[in-house]
Short mmCIF file of C-alpha atoms and ligand atoms in Angstrom, two decimals:
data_model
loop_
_atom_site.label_atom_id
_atom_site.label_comp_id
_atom_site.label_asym_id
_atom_site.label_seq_id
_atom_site.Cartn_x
_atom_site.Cartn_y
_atom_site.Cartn_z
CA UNK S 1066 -13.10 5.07 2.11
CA UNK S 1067 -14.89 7.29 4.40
CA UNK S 1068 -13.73 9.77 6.95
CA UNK S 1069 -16.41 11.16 9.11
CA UNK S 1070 -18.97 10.14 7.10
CA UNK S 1071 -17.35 11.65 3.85
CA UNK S 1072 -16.12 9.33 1.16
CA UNK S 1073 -12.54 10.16 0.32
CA UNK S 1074 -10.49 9.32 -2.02
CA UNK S 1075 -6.56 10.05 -1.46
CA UNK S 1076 -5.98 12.11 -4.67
CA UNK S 1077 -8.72 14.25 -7.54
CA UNK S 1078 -9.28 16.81 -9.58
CA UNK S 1079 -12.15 19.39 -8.21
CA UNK S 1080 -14.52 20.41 -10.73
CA UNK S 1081 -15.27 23.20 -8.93
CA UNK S 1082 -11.67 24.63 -8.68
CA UNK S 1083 -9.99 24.01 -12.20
CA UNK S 1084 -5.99 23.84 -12.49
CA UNK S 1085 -5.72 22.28 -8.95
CA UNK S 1086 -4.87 19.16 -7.80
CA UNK S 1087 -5.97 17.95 -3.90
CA UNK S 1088 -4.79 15.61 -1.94
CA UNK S 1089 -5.27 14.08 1.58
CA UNK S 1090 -1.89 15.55 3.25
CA UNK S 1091 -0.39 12.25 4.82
CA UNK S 1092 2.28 13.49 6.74
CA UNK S 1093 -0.61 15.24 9.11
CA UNK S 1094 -1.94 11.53 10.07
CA UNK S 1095 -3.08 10.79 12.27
CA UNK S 1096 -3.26 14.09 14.34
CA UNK S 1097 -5.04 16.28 11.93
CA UNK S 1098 -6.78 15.00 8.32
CA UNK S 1099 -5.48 17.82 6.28
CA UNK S 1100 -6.50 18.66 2.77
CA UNK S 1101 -3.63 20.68 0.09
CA UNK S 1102 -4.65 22.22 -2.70
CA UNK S 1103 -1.66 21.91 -5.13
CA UNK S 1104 -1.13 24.16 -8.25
CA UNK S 1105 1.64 24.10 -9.75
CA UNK S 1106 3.57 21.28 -11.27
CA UNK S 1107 6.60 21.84 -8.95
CA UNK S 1108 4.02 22.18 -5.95
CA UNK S 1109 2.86 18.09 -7.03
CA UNK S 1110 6.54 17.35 -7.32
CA UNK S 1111 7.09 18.59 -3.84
CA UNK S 1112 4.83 16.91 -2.69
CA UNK S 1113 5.44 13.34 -3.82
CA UNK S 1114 9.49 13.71 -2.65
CA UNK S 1115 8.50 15.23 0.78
CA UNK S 1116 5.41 12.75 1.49
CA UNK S 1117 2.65 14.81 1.50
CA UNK S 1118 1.42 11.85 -0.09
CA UNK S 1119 3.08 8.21 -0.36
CA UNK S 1120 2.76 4.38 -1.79
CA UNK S 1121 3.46 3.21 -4.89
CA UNK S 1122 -0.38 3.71 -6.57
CA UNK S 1123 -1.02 6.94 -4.84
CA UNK S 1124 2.29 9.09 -6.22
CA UNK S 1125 2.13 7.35 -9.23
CA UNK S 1126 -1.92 8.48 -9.85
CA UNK S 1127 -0.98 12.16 -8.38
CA UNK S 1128 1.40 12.08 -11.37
CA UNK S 1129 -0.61 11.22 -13.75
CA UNK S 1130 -2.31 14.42 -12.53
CA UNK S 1131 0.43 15.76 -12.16
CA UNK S 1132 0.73 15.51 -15.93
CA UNK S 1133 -2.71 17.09 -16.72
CA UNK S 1134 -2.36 19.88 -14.92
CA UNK S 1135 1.47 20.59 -16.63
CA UNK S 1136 -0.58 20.21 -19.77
CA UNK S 1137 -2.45 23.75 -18.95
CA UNK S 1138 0.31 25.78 -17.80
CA UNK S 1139 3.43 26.87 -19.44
CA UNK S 1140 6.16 23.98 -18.10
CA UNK S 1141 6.77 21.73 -20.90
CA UNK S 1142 5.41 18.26 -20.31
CA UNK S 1143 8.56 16.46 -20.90
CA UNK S 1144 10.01 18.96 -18.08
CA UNK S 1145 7.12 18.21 -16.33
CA UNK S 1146 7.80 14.37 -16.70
CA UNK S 1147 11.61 14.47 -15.41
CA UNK S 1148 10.87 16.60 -12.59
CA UNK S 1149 7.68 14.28 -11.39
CA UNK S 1150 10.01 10.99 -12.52
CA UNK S 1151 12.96 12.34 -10.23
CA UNK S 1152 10.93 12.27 -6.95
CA UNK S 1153 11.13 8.99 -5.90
CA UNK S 1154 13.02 6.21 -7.82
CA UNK S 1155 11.70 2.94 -5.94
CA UNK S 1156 8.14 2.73 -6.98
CA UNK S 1157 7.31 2.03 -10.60
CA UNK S 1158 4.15 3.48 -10.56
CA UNK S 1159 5.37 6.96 -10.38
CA UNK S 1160 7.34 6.62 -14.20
CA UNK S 1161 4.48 4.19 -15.12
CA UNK S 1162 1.91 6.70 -15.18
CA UNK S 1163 4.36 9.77 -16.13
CA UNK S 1164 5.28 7.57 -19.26
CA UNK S 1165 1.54 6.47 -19.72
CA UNK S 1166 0.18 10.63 -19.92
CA UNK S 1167 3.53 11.34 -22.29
CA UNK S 1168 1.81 8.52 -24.53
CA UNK S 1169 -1.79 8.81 -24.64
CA UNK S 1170 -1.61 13.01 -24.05
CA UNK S 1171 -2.03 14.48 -20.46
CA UNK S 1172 -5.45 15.07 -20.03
CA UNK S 1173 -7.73 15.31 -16.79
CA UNK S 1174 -10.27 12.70 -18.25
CA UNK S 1175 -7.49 10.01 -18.64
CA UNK S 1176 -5.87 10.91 -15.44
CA UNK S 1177 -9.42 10.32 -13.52
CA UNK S 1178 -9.21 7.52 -16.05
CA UNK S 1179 -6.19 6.11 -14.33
CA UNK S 1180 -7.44 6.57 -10.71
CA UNK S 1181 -10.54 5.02 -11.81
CA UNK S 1182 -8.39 1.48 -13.09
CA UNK S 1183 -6.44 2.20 -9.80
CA UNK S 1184 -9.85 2.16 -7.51
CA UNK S 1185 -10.68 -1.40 -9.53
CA UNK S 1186 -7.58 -2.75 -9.30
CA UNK S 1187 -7.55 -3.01 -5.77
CA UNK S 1188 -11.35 -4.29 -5.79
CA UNK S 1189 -10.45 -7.12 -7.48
CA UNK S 1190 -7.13 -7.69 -5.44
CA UNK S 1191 -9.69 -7.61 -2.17
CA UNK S 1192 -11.59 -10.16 -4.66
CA UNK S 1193 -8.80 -12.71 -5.25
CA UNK S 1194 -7.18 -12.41 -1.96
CA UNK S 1195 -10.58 -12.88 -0.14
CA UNK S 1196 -10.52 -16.21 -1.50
CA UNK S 1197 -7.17 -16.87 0.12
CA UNK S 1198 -8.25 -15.80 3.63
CA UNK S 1199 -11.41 -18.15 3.37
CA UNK S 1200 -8.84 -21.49 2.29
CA UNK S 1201 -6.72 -20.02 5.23
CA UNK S 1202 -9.97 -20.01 8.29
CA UNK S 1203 -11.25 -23.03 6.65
CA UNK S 1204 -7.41 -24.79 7.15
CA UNK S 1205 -7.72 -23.69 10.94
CA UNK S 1206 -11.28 -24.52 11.22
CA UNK S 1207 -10.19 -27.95 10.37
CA UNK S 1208 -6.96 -28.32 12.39
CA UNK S 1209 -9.24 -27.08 15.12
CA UNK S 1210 -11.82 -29.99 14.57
CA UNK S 1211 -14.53 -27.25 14.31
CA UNK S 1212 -17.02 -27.62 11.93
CA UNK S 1213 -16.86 -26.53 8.14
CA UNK S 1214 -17.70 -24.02 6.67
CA UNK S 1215 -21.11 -24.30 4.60
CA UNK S 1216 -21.50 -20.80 3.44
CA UNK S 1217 -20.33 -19.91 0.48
CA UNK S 1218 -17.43 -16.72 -0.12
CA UNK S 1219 -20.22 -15.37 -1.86
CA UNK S 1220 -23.06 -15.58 0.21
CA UNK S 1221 -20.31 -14.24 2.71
CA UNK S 1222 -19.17 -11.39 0.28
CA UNK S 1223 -22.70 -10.26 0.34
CA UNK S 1224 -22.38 -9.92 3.64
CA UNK S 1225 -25.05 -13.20 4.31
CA UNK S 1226 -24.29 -14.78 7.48
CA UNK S 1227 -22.34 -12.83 8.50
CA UNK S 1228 -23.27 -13.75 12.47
CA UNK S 1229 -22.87 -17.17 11.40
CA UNK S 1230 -19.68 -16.78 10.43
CA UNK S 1231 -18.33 -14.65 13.33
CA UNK S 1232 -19.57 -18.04 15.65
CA UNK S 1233 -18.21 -20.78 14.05
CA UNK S 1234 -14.99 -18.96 12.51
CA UNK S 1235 -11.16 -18.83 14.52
CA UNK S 1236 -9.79 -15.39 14.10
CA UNK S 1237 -7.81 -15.11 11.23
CA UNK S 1238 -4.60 -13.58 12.40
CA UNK S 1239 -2.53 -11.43 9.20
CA UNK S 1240 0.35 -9.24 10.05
CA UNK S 1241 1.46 -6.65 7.78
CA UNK S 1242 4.31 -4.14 7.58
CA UNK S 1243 4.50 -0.85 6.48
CA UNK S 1244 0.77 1.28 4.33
CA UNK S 1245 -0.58 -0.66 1.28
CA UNK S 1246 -4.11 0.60 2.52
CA UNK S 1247 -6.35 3.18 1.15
CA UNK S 1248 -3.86 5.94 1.56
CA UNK S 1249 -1.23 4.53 -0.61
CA UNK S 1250 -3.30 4.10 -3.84
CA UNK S 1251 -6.14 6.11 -4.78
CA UNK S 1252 -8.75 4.30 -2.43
CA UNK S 1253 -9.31 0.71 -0.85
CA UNK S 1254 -5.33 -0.37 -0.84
CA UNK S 1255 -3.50 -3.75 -2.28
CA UNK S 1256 -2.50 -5.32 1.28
CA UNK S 1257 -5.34 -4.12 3.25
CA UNK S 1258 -8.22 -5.31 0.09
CA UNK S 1259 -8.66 -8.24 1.65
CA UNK S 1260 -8.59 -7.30 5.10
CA UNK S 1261 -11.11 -5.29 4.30
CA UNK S 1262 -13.25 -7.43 2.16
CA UNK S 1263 -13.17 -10.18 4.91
CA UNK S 1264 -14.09 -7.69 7.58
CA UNK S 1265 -16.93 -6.76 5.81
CA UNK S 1266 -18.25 -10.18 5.19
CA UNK S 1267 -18.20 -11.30 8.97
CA UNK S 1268 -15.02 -12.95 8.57
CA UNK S 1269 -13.38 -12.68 12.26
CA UNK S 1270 -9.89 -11.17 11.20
CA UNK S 1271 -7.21 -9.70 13.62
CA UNK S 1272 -4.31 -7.83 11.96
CA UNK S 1273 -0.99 -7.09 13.44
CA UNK S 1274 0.76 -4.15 12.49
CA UNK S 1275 4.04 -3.11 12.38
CA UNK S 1276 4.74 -0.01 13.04
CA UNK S 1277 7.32 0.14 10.45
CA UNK S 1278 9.97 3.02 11.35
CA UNK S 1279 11.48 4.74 10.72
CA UNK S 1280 8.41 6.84 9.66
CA UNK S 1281 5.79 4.11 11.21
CA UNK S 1282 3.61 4.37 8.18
CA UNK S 1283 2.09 1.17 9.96
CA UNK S 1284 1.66 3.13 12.95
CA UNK S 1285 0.28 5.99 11.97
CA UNK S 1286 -1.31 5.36 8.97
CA UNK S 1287 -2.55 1.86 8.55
CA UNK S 1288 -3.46 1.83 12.20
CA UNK S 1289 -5.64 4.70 11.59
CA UNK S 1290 -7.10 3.27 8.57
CA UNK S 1291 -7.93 0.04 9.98
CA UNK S 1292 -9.73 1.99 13.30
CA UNK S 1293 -11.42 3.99 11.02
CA UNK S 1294 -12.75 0.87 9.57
CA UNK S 1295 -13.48 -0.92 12.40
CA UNK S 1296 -11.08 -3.66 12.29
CA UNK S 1297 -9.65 -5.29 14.91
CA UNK S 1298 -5.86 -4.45 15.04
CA UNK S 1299 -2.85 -4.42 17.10
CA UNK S 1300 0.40 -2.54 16.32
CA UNK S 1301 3.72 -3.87 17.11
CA UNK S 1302 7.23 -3.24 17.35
CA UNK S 1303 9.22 -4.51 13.67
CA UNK S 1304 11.14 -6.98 15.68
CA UNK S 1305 7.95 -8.31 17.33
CA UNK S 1306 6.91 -10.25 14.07
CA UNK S 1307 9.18 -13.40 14.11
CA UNK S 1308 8.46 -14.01 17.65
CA UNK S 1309 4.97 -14.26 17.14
CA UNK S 1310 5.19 -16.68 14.19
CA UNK S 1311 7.15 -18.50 15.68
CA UNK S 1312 4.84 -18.71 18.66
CA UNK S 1313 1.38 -19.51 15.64
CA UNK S 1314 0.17 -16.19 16.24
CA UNK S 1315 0.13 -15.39 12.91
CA UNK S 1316 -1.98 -17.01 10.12
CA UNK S 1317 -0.39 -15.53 6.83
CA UNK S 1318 2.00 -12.32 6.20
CA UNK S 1319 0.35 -10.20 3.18
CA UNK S 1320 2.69 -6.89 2.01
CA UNK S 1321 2.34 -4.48 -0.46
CA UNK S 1322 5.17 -3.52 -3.41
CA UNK S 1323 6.46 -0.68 -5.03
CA UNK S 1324 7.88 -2.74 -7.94
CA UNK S 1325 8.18 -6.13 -8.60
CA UNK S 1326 10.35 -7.79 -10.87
CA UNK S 1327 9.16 -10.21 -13.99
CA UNK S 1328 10.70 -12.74 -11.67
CA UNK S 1329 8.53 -11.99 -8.84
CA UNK S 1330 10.88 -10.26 -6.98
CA UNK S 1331 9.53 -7.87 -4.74
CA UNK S 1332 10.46 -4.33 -3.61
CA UNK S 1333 9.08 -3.17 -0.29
CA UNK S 1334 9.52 -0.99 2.45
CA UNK S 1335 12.55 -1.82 4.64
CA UNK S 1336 11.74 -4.87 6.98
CA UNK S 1337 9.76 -6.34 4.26
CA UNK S 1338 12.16 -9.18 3.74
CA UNK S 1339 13.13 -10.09 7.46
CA UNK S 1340 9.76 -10.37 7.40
CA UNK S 1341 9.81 -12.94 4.45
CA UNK S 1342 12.52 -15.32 6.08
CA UNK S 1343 10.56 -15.22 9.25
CA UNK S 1344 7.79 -16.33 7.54
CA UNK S 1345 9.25 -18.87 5.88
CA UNK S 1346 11.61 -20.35 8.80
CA UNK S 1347 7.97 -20.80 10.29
CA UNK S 1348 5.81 -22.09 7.80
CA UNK S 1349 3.52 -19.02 7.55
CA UNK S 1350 2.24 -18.35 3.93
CA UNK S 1351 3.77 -14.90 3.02
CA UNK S 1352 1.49 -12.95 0.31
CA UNK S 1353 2.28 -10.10 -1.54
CA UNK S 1354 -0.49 -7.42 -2.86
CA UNK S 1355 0.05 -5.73 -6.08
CA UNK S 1356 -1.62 -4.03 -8.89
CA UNK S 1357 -0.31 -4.58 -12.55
CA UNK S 1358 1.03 -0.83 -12.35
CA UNK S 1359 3.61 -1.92 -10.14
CA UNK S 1360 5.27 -4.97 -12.68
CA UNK S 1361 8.78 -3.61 -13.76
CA UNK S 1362 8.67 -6.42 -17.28
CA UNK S 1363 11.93 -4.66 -17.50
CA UNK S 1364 13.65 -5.77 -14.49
CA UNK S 1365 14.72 -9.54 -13.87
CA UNK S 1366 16.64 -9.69 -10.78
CA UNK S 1367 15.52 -7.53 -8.27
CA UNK S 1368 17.95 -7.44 -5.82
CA UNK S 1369 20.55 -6.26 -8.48
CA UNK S 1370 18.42 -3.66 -11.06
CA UNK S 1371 15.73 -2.09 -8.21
CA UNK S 1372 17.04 1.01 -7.07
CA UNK S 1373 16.64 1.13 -3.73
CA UNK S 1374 15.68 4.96 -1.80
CA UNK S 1375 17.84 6.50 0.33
CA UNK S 1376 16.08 9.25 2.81
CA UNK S 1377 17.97 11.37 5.10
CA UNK S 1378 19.07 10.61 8.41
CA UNK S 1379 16.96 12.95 10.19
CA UNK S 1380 13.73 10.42 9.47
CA UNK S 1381 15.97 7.76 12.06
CA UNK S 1382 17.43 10.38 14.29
CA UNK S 1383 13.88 11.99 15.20
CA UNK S 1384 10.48 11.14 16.04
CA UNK S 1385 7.32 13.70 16.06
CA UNK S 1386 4.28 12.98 17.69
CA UNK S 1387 1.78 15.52 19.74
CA UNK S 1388 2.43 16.04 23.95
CA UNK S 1389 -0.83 15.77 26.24
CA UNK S 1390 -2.25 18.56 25.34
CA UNK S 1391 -2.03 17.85 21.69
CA UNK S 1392 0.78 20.31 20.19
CA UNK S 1393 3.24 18.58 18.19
CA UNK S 1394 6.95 18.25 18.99
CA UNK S 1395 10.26 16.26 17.35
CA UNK S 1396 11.94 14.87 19.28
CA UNK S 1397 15.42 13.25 19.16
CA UNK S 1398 15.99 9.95 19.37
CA UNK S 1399 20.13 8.88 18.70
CA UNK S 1400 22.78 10.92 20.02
CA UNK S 1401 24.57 13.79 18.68
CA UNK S 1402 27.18 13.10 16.33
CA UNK S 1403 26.12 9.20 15.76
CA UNK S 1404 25.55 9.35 12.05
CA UNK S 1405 22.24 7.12 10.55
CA UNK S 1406 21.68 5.53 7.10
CA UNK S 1407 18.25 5.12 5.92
CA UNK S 1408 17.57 2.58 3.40
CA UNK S 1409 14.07 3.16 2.75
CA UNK S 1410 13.05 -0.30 1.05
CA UNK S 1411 14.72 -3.55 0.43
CA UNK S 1412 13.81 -6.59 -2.12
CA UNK S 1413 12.38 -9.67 -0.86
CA UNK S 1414 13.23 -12.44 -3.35
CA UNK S 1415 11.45 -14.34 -5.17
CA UNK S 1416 11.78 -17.72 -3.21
CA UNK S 1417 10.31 -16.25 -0.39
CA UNK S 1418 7.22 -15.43 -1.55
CA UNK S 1419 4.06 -17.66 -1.63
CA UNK S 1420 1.98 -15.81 -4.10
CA UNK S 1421 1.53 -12.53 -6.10
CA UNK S 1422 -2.03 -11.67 -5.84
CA UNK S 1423 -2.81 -9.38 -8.42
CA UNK S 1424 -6.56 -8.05 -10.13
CA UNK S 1425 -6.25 -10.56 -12.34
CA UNK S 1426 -5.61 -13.60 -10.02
CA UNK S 1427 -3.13 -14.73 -7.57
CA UNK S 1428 -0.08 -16.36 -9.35
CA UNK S 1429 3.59 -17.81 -8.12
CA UNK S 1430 6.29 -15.19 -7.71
CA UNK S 1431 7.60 -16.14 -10.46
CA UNK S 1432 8.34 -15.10 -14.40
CA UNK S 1433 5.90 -18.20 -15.58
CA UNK S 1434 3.33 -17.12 -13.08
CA UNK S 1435 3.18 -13.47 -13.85
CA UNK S 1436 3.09 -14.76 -17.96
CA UNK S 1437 0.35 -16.69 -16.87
CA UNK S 1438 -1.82 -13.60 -15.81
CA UNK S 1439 -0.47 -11.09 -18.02
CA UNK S 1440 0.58 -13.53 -21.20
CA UNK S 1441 1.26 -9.80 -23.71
CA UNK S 1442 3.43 -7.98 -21.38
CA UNK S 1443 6.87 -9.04 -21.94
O1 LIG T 1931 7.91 5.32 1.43
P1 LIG T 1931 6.44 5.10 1.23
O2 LIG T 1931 5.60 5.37 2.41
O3 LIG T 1931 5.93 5.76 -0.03
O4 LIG T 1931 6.43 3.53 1.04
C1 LIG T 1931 5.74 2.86 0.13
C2 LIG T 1931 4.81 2.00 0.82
O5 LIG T 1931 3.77 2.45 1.21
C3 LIG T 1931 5.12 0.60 1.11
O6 LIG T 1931 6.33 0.14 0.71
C4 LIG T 1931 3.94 -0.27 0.74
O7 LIG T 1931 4.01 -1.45 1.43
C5 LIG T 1931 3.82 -0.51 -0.73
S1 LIG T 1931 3.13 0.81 -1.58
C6 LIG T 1931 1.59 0.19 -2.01
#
């Protein structure tokens, strides 16, 4: 994606500086777009535990070159691999791609490799779920005794009537929760593909966002993506969801993971599955985002075998943000003395779920329906 003008992408390797890893630092966003040079194994470990960069694709791809540069320094890779595995337990990405280097030898061609699959992956998510929002506007147009829709996704895709479109089209409302844009893989997102893909080709979209605390990753980070981009966007308190569902404001739910069970069951940031029975109490298709990288074959049930992240209490107990004349402060936010617990993700079941869209189709949440797209991987 681009940032004044520059394409970025949220993790690479610079040719021009060798043994160094740089990354967009996240936890700057969206007061400051800050840029770390990191170069030293326990500098890229550091850096995925404290959030200098987050989502599942992203740490998991900073990993991998993570791995590459361990291979040119003197800390031996399966050190390198238990330190980078020990960050963050939640995502699968981050031990998929540690695991992956171990295998196929840590090298700064296969991690580019990796971001590379990463950057297509989430094309063809955008792809697949594209489809979805069309079946969606077309359902409305319908309801709405508006005329149908003669163009084509593909004429649409290439961006062909796109005025058309905008005039005969109802907004498309999606609300999301938490980042699965750009920033949380290595460019274009899971959750936000499609958004993006049907903002580009004139489809009228609207996306709610939840701000998603406690570190409003909606907020502050898909909110500034989605500006950035140009697309239409409100944020919204968590608890604002289920009352506009239940009020038709919303026209499908689409989240990201950080692993999903062969069963379909799907680990999220916390809210993720209040979100789920919201959507399902009121009839609004729920859609989940995910690249193959984030499949645990190994796990069944979810709720049981996904270990969930626990972050410290100060994450609750404080807020940050910049005063009027643009210096930052934290602030507190509970009491002394009240303690906080911070689950940082919880599992939305299976049941819930209307469909896994993946880059290789969309599929039920389910263990037939991920065979189905992915018939070798048990
Ligand atoms: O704790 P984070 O910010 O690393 O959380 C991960 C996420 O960004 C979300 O859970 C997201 O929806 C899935 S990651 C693509």
């Amino acid at each position: 994606m681009h940032y004044q003008g520059h394409p970025y992408r949220t993790v690479w390797h610079p040719t021009e500086a060798a043994r160094t890893i740089r990354i967009i630092d996240q936890r700057a966003l969206p007061w400051a777009f800050l840029v770390e040079d990191l170069r030293e194994v326990k500098d890229v470990a550091r850096a995925i535990r404290d959030m200098h960069v987050r989502g599942a694709g992203c740490i998991g791809i900073t990993a991998a070159y993570g791995m590459a540069l361990a291979a040119e320094t003197s800390v031996p890779l399966e050190v390198a691999a238990q330190l980078l595995k020990s960050t963050r337990p939640t995502a699968v990405n981050l031990a998929w791609a540690v695991d992956h280097m171990l295998r196929v030898g840590p090298t700064w061609a296969e991690a580019e490799r990796l971001a590379e699959e990463d950057i297509a992956m989430c094309r063809a998510i955008g792809r697949h779920g594209l489809e979805i929002f069309h079946q969606l506007a077309d359902a409305k147009r319908t309801k709405r005794g508006l005329p149908p829709n003669t163009l084509t996704p593909d004429l649409l895709r290439k961006g062909g009537g796109h005025q058309v479109e905008q005039k005969i089209s109802p907004t498309l409302n999606v609300l999301t929760h938490c980042n699965a844009g750009w920033l949380a893989f290595v460019d274009i997102g899971s959750a936000t593909a499609p958004i993006y893909a049907a903002h580009d080709a004139g489809l009228p979209i609207h996306v709610w966002v939840d701000e998603t605390r406690p570190r409003s990753q909606g907020a502050r980070l898909t909110a500034w993506e989605l500006a950035s981009h140009g697309v239409p966007h409100t944020v919204i308190a968590d608890n604002a969801g289920g009352h506009l569902m239940q009020h038709g404001l919303v026209d499908l739910v689409i989240t990201g993971a950080d692993r999903v069970s062969r069963m379909g069951d799907v680990a999220n940031k916390i809210g993720t599955y209040l979100k789920a029975l919201a959507a399902r109490d009121c009839g609004v298709p729920f859609y989940v985002a995910l690249p193959s990288s984030t499949l645990d074959w190994q796990c069944g049930d979810g709720l049981r075998e996904i270990p969930i992240e626990d972050r410290g209490p100060e994450e609750l107990t404080h807020a940050e943000g910049p005063d009027a004349d643009g210096v930052l402060h934290t602030v507190r936010l509970v009491p002394d003395g009240s303690p906080a617990a911070n689950p940082a993700f919880d599992v939305t079941p299976a049941r819930l779920i209307t469909g896994l869209i993946t880059e290789r189709g969309v599929c039920p949440a389910s263990e037939t329906g991920l065979l189905g797209l992915f018939p070798r991987s048990k």
